[in-house]
Coordinates of C-alpha atoms in Angstrom, one line a residue:
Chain A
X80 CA 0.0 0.0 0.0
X81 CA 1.1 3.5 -0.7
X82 CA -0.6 5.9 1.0
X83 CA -0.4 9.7 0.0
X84 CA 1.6 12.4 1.9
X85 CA -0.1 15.9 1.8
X86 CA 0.6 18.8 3.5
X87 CA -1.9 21.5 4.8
X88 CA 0.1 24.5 4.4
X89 CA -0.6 28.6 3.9
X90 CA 2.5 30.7 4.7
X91 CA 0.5 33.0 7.2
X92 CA -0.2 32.2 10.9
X93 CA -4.0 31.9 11.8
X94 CA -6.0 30.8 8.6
X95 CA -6.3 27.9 10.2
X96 CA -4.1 25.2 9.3
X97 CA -4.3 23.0 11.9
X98 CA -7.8 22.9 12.5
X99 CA -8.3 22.1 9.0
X100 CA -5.6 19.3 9.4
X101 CA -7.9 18.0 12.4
X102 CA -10.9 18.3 10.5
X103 CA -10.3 16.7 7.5
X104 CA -7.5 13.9 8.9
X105 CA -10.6 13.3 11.7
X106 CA -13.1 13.3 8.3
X107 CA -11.1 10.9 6.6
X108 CA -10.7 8.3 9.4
X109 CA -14.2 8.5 9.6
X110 CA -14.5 7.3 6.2
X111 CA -12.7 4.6 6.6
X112 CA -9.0 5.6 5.8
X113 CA -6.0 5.0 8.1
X114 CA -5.0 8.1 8.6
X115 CA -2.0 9.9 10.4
X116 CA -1.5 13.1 11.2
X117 CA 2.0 14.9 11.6
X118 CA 2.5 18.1 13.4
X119 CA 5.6 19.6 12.4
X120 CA 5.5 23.6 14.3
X121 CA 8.4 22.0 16.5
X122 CA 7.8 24.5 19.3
X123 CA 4.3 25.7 18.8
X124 CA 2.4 22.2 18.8
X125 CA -1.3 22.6 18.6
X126 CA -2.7 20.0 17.0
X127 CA -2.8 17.5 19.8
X128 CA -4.6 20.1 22.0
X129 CA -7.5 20.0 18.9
X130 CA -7.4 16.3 18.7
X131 CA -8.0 16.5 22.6
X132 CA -4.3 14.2 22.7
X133 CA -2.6 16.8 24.6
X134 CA -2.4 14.7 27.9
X135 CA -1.5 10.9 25.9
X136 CA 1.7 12.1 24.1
X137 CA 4.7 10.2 25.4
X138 CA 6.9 10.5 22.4
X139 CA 7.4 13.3 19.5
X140 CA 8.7 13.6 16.5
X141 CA 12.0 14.7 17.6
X142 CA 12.0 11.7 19.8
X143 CA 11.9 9.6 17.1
X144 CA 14.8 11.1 14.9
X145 CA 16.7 11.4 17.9
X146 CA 16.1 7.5 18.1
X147 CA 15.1 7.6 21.6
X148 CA 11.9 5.3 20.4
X149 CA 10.4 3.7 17.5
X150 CA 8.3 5.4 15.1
X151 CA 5.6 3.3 16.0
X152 CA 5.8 4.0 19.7
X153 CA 5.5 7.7 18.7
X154 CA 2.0 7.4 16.9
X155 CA -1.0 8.4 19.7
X156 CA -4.4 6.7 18.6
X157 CA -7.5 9.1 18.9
X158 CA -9.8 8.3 21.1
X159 CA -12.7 7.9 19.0
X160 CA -11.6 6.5 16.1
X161 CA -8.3 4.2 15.9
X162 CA -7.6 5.0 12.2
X163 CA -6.2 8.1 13.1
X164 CA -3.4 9.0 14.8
X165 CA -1.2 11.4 15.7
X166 CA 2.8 12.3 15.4
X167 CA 3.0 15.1 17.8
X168 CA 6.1 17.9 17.6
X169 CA 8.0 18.6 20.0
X170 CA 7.5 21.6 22.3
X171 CA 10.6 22.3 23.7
X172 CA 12.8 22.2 20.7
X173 CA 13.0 24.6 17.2
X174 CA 12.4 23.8 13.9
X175 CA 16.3 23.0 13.6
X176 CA 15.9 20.1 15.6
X177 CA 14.2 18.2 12.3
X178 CA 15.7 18.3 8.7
X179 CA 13.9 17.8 5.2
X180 CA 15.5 14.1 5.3
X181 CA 14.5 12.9 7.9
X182 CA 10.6 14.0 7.8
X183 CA 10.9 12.8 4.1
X184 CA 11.8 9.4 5.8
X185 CA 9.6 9.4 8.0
X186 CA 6.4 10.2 6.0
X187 CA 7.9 7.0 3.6
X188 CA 8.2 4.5 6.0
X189 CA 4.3 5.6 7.0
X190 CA 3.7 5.9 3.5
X191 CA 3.6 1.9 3.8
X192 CA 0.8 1.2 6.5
X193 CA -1.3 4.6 5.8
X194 CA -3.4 5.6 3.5
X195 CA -3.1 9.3 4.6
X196 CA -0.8 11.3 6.0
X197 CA -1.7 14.6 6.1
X198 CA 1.4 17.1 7.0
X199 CA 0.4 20.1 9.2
X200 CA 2.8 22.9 8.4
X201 CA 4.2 25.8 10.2
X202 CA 3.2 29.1 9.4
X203 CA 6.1 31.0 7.4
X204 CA 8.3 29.9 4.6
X205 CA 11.5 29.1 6.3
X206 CA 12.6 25.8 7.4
X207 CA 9.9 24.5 8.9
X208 CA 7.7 25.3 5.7
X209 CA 10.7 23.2 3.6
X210 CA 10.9 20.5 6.1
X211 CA 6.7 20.1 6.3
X212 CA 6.7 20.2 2.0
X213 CA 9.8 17.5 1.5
X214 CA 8.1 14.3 1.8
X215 CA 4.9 15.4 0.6
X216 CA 3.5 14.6 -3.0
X217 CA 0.1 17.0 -2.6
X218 CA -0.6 20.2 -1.3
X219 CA -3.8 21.7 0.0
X220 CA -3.2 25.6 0.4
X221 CA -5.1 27.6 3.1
X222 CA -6.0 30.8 3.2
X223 CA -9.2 33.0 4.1
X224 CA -10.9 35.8 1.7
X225 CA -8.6 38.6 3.5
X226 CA -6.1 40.2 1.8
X227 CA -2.8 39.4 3.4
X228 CA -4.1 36.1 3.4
X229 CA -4.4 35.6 -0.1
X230 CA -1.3 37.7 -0.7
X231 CA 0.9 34.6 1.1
X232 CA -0.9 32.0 -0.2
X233 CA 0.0 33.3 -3.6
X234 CA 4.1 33.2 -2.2
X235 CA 3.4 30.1 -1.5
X236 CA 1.7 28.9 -4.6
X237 CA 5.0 29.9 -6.3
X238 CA 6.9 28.1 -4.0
X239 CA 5.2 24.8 -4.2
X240 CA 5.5 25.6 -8.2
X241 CA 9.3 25.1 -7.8
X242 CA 8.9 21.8 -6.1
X243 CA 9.4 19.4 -8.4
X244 CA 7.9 16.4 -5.4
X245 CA 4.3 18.2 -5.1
X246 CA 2.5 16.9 -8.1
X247 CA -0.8 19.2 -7.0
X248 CA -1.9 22.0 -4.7
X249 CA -5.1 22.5 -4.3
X250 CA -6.5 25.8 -2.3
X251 CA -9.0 26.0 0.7
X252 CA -10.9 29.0 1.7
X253 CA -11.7 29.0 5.3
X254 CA -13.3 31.5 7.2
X255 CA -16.1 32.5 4.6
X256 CA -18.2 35.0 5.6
X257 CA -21.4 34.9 3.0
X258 CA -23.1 37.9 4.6
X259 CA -20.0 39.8 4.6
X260 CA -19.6 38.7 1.0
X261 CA -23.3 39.3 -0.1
X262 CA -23.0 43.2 0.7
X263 CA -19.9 43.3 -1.2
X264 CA -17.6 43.9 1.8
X265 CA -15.7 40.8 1.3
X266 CA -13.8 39.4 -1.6
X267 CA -16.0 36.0 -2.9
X268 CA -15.1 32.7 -3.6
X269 CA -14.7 33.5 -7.4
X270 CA -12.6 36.5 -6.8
X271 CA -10.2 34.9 -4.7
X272 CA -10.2 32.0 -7.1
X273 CA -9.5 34.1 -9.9
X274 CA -6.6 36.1 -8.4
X275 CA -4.9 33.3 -7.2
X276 CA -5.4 30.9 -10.5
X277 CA -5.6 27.9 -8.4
X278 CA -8.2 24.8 -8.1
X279 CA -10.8 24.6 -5.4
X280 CA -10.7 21.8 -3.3
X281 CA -13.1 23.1 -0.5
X282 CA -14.9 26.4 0.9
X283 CA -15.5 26.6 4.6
X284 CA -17.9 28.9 6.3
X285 CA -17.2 31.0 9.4
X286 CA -18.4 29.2 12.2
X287 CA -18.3 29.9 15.7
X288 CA -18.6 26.1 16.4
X289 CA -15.1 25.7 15.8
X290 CA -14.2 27.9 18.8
X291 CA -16.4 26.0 21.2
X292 CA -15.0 22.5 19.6
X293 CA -11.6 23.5 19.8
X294 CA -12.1 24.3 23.5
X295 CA -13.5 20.6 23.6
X296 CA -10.6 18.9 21.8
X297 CA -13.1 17.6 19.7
X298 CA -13.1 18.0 15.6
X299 CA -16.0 20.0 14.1
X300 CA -16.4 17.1 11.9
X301 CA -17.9 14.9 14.8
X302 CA -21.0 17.2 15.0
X303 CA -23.5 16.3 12.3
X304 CA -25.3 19.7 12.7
X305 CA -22.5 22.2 12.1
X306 CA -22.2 23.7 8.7
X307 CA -18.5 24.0 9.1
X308 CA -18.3 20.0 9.5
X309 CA -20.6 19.5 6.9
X310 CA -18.0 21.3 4.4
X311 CA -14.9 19.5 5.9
X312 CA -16.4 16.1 5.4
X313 CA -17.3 17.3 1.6
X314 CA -13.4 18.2 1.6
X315 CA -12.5 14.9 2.8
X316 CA -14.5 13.1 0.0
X317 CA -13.2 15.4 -2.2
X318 CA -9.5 14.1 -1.7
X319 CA -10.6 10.8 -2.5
X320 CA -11.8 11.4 -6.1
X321 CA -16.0 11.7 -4.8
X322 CA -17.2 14.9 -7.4
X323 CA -19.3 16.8 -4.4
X324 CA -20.4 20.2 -5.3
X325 CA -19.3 23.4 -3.1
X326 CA -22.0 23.7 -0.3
X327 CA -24.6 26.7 -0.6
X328 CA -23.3 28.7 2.3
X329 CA -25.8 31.0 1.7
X330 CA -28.1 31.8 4.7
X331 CA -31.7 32.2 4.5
X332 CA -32.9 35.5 5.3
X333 CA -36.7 35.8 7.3
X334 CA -38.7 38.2 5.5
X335 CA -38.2 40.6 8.9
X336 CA -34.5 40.7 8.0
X337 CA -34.8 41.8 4.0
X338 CA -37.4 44.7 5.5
X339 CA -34.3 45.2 8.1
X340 CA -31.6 45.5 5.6
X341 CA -33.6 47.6 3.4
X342 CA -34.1 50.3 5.4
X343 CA -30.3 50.1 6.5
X344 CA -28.8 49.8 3.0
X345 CA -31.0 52.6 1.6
X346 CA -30.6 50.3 -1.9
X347 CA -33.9 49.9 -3.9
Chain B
X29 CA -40.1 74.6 -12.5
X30 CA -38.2 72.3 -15.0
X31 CA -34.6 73.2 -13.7
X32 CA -36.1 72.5 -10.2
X33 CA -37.7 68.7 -11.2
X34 CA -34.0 68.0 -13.3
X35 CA -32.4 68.8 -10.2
X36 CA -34.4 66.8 -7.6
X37 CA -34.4 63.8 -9.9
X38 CA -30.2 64.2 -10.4
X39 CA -30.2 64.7 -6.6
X40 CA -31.9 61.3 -6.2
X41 CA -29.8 59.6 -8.7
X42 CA -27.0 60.7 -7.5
X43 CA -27.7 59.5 -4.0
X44 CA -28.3 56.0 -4.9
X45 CA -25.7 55.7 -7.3
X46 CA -23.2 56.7 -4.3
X47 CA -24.6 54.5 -2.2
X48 CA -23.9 52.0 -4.7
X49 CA -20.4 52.7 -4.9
X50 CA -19.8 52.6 -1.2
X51 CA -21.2 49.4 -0.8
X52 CA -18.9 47.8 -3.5
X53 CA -16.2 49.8 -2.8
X54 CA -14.4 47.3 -0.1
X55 CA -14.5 44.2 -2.0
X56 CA -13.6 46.0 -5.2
X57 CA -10.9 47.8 -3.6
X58 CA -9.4 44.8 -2.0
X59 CA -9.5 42.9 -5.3
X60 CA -7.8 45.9 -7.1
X61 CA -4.8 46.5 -4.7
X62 CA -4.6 42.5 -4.5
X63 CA -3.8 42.8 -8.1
X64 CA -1.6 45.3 -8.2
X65 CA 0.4 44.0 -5.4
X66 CA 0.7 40.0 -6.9
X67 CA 1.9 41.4 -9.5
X68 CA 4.9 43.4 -8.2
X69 CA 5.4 40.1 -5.8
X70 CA 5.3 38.0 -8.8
X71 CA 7.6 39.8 -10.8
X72 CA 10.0 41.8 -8.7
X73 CA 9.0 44.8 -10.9
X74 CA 8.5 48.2 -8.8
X75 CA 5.4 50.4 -9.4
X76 CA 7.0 53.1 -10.9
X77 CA 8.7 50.5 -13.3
X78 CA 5.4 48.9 -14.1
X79 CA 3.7 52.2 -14.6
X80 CA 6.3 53.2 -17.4
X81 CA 6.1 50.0 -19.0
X82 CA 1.9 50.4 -19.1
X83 CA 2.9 53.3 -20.6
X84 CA 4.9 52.1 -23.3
X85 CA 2.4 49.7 -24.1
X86 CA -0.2 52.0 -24.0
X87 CA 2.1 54.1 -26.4
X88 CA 2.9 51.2 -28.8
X89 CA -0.4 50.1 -29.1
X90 CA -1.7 53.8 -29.8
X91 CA -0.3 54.0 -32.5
X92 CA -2.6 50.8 -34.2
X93 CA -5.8 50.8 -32.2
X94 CA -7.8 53.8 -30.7
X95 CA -7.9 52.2 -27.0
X96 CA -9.9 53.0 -23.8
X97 CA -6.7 53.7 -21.9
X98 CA -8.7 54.5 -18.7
X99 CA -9.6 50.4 -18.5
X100 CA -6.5 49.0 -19.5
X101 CA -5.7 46.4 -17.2
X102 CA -2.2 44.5 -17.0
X103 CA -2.1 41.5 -14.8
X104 CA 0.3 38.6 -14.7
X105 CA -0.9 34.9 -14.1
X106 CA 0.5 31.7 -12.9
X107 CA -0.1 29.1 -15.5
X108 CA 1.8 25.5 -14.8
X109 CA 5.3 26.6 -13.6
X110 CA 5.2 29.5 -16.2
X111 CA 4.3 33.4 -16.2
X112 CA 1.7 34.9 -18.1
X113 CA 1.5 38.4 -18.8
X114 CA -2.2 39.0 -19.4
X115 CA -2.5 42.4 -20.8
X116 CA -6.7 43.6 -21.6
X117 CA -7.7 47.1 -22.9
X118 CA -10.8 47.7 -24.4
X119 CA -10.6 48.7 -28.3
X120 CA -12.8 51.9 -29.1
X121 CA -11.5 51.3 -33.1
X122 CA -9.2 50.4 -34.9
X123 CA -7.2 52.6 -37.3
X124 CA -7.6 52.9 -40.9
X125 CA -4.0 52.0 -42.7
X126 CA -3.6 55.7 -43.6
X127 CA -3.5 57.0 -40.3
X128 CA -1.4 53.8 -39.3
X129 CA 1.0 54.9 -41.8
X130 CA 1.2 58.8 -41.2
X131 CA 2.3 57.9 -38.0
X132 CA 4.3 55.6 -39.0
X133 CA 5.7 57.9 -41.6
X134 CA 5.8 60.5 -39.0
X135 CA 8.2 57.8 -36.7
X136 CA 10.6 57.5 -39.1
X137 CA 11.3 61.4 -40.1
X138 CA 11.9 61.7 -36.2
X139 CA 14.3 58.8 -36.4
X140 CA 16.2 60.3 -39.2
X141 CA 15.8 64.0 -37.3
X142 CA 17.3 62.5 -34.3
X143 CA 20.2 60.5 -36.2
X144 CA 21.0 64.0 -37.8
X145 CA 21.0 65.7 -34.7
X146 CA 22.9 63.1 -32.6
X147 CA 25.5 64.0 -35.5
X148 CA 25.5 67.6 -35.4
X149 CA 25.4 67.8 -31.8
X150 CA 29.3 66.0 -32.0
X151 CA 30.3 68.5 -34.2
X152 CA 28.8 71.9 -32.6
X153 CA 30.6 73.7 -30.6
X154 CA 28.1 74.5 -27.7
X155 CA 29.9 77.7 -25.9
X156 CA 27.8 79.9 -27.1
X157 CA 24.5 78.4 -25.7
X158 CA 25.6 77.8 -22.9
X159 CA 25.1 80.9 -21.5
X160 CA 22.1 81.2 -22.8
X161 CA 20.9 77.9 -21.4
X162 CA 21.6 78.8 -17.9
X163 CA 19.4 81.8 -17.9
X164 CA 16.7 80.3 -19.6
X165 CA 16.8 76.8 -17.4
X166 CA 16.5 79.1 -14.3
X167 CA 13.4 80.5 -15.2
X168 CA 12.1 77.0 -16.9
X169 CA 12.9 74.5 -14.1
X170 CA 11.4 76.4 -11.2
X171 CA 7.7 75.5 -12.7
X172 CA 7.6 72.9 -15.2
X173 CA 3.8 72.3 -15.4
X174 CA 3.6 76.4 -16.4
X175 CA 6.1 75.5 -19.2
X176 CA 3.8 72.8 -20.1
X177 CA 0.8 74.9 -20.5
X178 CA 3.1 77.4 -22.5
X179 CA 3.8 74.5 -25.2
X180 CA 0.2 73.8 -25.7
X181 CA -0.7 77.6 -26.1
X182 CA 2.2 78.6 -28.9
X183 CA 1.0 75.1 -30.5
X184 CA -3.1 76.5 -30.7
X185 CA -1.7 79.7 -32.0
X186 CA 0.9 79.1 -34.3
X187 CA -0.7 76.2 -35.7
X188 CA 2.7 75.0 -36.9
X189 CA 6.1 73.8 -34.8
X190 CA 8.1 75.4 -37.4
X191 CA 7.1 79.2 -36.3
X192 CA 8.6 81.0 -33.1
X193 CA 11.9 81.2 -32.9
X194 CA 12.5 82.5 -30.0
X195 CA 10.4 80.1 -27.9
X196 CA 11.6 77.4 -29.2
X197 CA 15.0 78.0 -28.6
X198 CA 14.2 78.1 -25.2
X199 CA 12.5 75.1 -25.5
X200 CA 15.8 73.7 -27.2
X201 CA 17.7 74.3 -24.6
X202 CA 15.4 72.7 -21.7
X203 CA 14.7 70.0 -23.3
X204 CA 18.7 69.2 -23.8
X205 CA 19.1 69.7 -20.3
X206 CA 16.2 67.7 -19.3
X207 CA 14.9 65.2 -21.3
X208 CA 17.0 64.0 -24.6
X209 CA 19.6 62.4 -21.6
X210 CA 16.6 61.3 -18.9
X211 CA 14.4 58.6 -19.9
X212 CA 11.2 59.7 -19.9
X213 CA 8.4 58.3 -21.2
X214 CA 5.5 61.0 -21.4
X215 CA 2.7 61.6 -23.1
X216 CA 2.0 63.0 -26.8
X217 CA 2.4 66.2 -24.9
X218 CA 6.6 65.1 -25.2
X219 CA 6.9 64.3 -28.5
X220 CA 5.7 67.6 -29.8
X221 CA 8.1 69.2 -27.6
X222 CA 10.8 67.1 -29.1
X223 CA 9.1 67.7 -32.6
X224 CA 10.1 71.2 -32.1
X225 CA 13.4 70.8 -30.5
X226 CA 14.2 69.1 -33.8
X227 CA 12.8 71.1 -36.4
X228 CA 14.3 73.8 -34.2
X229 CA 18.0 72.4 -35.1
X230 CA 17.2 71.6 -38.7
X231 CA 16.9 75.6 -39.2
X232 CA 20.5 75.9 -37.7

């Protein structure tokens, strides 16, 4: 079996990288995948406190290319769902403390037993972005309908470009707001799209259910109800080939809100 | 009672169209400045740099197509590993072949003019204007925009480049000063200053 390596990546801090790593790694187990998940911000690990692993990590990835245990030893299993698991970074070393060879080994030998393994990246474009992007052979690109946003994820577009091991990128847009875009205050899917010539692999609406299930340690995926999870479980599908169409993020208004709005928006 | 109705209903146009505006104006102007600063990340070109080269276009392509220079739009696009300079402008006409070739024909004598001059500036012996020059480019450099406006008025009156001696020479020697060794890249309003400046010489 050869699984496929793919790294969740943006260039700028906060779009949302590793919740979307969660999300979708936690989506994809559900579907049936063995999945693994490796956190390489060596010094700013988060992803274990998403997954709600924070308290069952014994052994990072540091650990394991310092040879103080066996890759295997270092995988934690999720507590719902045993495909997943995770390969936690260390928190009290730097990014130097890993090179580009050794992750690349490391995602090969897991390559073998995995269907997945989804890379979470640093933010930035130093080392820890080349050592996150050197085993890989996808990409998925995040990045949120805000300017500076898009402006990195374009950096970063031309950086995966040079990489001759990434075979395709794809882009995510997180943090849609469709009000926000509806009254022309925000840039839309298309626009972002457009500027950034890149395919679509997934739009994700703004949803405040992410805060309270990242307080849980607990995926937005696992609730059923939220819109949010709803769109991460299309994404996962997605990545395995399934042809879903982009979710209608549009919100229904009541008749009370269109009187509302046109009062405010003095538009005819 | 007419002037008052016209009013009112320009009034209430006018309010909704700005409302309009405002209400696209963030996503629009995020779009726009996007744009503008990919494309100096993607290329390493500065603004000024990309702004003469728009120009140049704008220049070259004048002189085949009457264009809608206020919507040109220049853009540059990834496209597998490679670099694509998208360049759209809309096309109001396009020119017949005999203006094509007046200014074409026009092009060349300038060419030739220029050529000639290059050759006689070698050989002239310049002491003698350059006293002249110094009083002249004290007066001219202070405000170049009046100088500007100066150009355009001889032009309505004369009616012809080749009249005005005087003027011209003082033209002559700003523009040696200033622009034959910069590089500028202005508008029409340059070359007929430079049209001058030549035609100037040719009466020497």
């Amino acid at each position: 079996m050869a699984g496929r390596v793919i790294v969740i990546t943006s260039g700028k801090g906060g779009v949302g990288k590793t919740t979307t790593s969660a999300n979708i790694g936690t989506a994809l187990a559900k579907l049936g995948n063995k999945v693994v998940l490796i956190d390489t911000d060596i010094g700013l690990r988060n992803l274990d406190l998403l997954l709600g692993l924070e308290n069952r990590i014994v052994y990072t990835i540091v650990d394991v290319v310092e040879e103080r245990c066996k890759l295997k030893q270092a995988l934690v299993k999720d507590k719902k769902n045993p495909n997943l698991s995770l390969l936690a970074a260390a928190q009290t070393r730097d990014k130097t403390s890993v090179t580009s060879e050794q992750l690349k080994d490391i995602c090969d030998e897991l390559k073998k037993k995995n269907d997945f393994i989804l890379v979470d990246c640093p933010a930035g474009i130093e080392q820890g972005f080349q050592n996150a992007v050197a085993g890989a052979n996808e990409a998925i690109v995040v990045t949120t309908p805000e300017m500076s946003a898009v402006r990195d994820a374009d950096r970063i577009i031309g950086l995966l470009e040079a990489k001759e091991e990434i075979e395709s990128y794809k882009l995510l847009l997180n943090r849609v707001r469709p009000k926000l875009i509806e009254q022309n205050d925000m840039m839309s899917v298309d626009d972002v799209v457009e500027i950034l010539s890149c395919d679509l692999i997934g739009v994700i609406p703004e949803d405040t259910g992410i805060i309270t299930s990242t307080n849980k340690g607990e995926p937005i995926v696992n609730d059923e109800k939220a819109l949010a999870g709803q769109a991460y479980r299309n994404v996962a599908k997605r990545i395995m080939g399934e042809d879903i169409p982009l979710l209608d993020l549009n919100v229904k208004e009541s008749f009370f809100d269109k009187l509302k709005n046109l009062f405010t928006k003095g538009k005819v | 009672m007419k002037d008052i109705f016209a009013n009112l209903y320009n009034k209430v146009v006018s309010f909704f169209n700005k409302t309009d505006a405002e209400q696209s104006n963030a996503k629009d102007v995020a779009c726009n400045r996007l744009k503008l600063v990919l494309m100096q990340d993607r290329t390493n070109l500065t603004p000024a740099i990309m702004d003469r080269m728009r120009k140049e276009l704008i220049e070259l392509l004048s002189k085949y197509l009457e264009l809608d220079r206020e919507l040109l739009d220049l853009n540059f696009e990834h496209e597998d590993n490679q670099m694509a300079l998208m360049l759209s402008i809309p096309v109001i006409r396009a020119k017949n072949e005999d203006e094509i070739q007046e200014i074409l024909d026009k092009e060349d004598e300038e060419k030739r003019k220029l050529e000639e001059l290059s050759k006689s500036d070698s050989e002239e012996d310049d002491s003698e204007d350059d006293s002249e020059e110094k009083d002249d480019d004290d007066s001219k450099d202070e405000d170049d925009s009046e100088e500007d406006e100066e150009d355009d008025d001889s032009e309505e009156e004369d009616d012809s480049d080749y009249n005005d001696e005087d003027d011209s020479e003082e033209e002559d020697d700003d523009d040696e000063s200033d622009d034959v060794e910069s590089d500028d890249v202005e508008d029409i309003d340059e070359n007929t200053k430079k049209e001058k400046f030549f035609s100037k010489k040719d009466k020497k």
